[in-house]
């Protein structure tokens, strides 16, 4: 006879009541919990001008919005819902505590799956795509290649390429048809070429591949990466459809043929770099990778490729993906930042003159890393450019589960109630707005939107609350997934600004209008 059969009526009733009571309590708890609305639905926010694109044009292009972005943040504060693509809603925030909470907890907030899919298709399973343990593992392997010692070693190569860029522009001036001693130059392609050369030779720290992009427009790998930059937009027609419907990638149409050809070039030459590095080690007297002892990234990747410990090993596909990742990401971000930097200096002649005076006072044109870092105004200018013109204006994260996000500053919801924390549901998108955080007037002062490098001589205490890995600015993100190559990016920008400002004066052609292309 079972234990249930031996129970009396009272015991059965009691057990049934306990069971039903438990169900009720669970149901009640779930009911209360699910009744808590997401912050996306209780906070005030702007209306959507378009079901298709929502508020994207303003939110993703803040410094080309003709004041529309500033109007949003002035009206709704540091945290509010915005409309995304196809009628979706997302939570915008530039609150210091909310930003830090999301960025420091990647186990609670993952990267946008669609963006990750795009990057995976372009770059492979590299650092920008990896999450969780795999991201932590890859980052640990590559960290030494981006330390201070490695940066010191590559500075001479960065300076050499900056000087090559200077000489190429001087040649342009001698052939000028615009007028004596001056020339109209579209600087973005030049800075992209310089960035590619820097990353190839020095920059992805030992790749040792000479693109020659500044002088040789026929280099096949340089062409492949330029084409990738031009076609990488997931918003552009067929490019977007390819991500949604992968089978379309196999259709023999123009963009697919070009992308497949360029991908094959990148993989072939990446494999060639690896073979040459291994051959170099063998010629030094070793076999395999036993004599690859360099601190550069390629050496580190190859050593990781042959580790016996599986936890420390990178397979061939992941190794090649890292090469694409740093070449693509480094070229785009550095080239874009330099372009905005020169544009900003051209619009602020007093800052340009002050920077030139400091650079010309230096006795020669090839400073070391320490000497570049010892130029105070150059340091301030670089920080101010990165503050006002980050290469990426925002980061998008999705909640892995229902979560409460703390706020540094309370906000008022639709009902006039003060809110001190935000409840977000699983799948809610959070937009960490780097530009908005970098230009908050309550943190940086009333002149936060102005280019004033001197502010870094004496920063307000409030900016120390911003999640940052460099200069109290958020442009390189923060937390476990912050930009690994930030030191190299800063050094490359300094090398180019120092070199070019000593030789040239910059101005804006009044006939030129800057328009934004969403990428």
Coordinates of C-alpha atoms in Angstrom, one line a residue, residues 103-107 109-111 116 119-120 124-143 301 311 313-314 318 322 325-326 395 397 400 476-485:
X103 CA 28.6 47.5 -19.9
X104 CA 30.0 45.7 -16.9
X105 CA 27.6 42.8 -17.0
X106 CA 27.8 41.2 -20.5
X107 CA 26.3 38.1 -18.9
X109 CA 23.1 42.0 -21.7
X110 CA 24.3 40.5 -25.0
X111 CA 25.2 42.2 -28.3
X116 CA 26.6 40.1 -34.7
X119 CA 30.0 41.1 -38.4
X120 CA 30.4 37.3 -38.4
X124 CA 34.5 35.6 -39.0
X125 CA 34.5 34.4 -35.4
X126 CA 36.7 37.2 -34.1
X127 CA 36.8 39.3 -31.0
X128 CA 34.0 41.6 -32.0
X129 CA 31.6 38.7 -32.5
X130 CA 32.6 36.5 -29.5
X131 CA 30.7 36.7 -26.2
X132 CA 30.9 35.3 -22.8
X133 CA 33.7 32.8 -22.0
X134 CA 34.9 32.8 -25.6
X135 CA 35.3 36.6 -25.7
X136 CA 37.1 36.5 -22.3
X137 CA 39.4 33.7 -23.6
X138 CA 40.3 35.5 -26.9
X139 CA 40.9 38.8 -25.1
X140 CA 43.2 37.2 -22.6
X141 CA 45.3 35.6 -25.4
X142 CA 45.6 38.9 -27.3
X143 CA 46.0 41.4 -24.4
X301 CA 47.9 34.3 -32.4
X311 CA 41.4 26.3 -23.5
X313 CA 44.1 27.3 -28.4
X314 CA 42.8 29.3 -31.4
X318 CA 39.4 32.1 -35.4
X322 CA 41.3 38.1 -35.7
X325 CA 38.7 42.0 -37.2
X326 CA 41.6 44.3 -36.4
X395 CA 26.3 50.6 -28.4
X397 CA 22.7 45.6 -26.0
X400 CA 19.1 38.3 -21.5
X476 CA 36.1 53.3 -26.3
X477 CA 33.3 51.9 -24.2
X478 CA 34.1 50.3 -20.8
X479 CA 33.9 47.0 -18.9
X480 CA 35.0 43.5 -20.1
X481 CA 34.2 44.2 -23.7
X482 CA 35.8 47.7 -24.0
X483 CA 38.0 48.4 -27.1
X484 CA 41.2 46.3 -26.9
X485 CA 43.1 48.4 -29.3

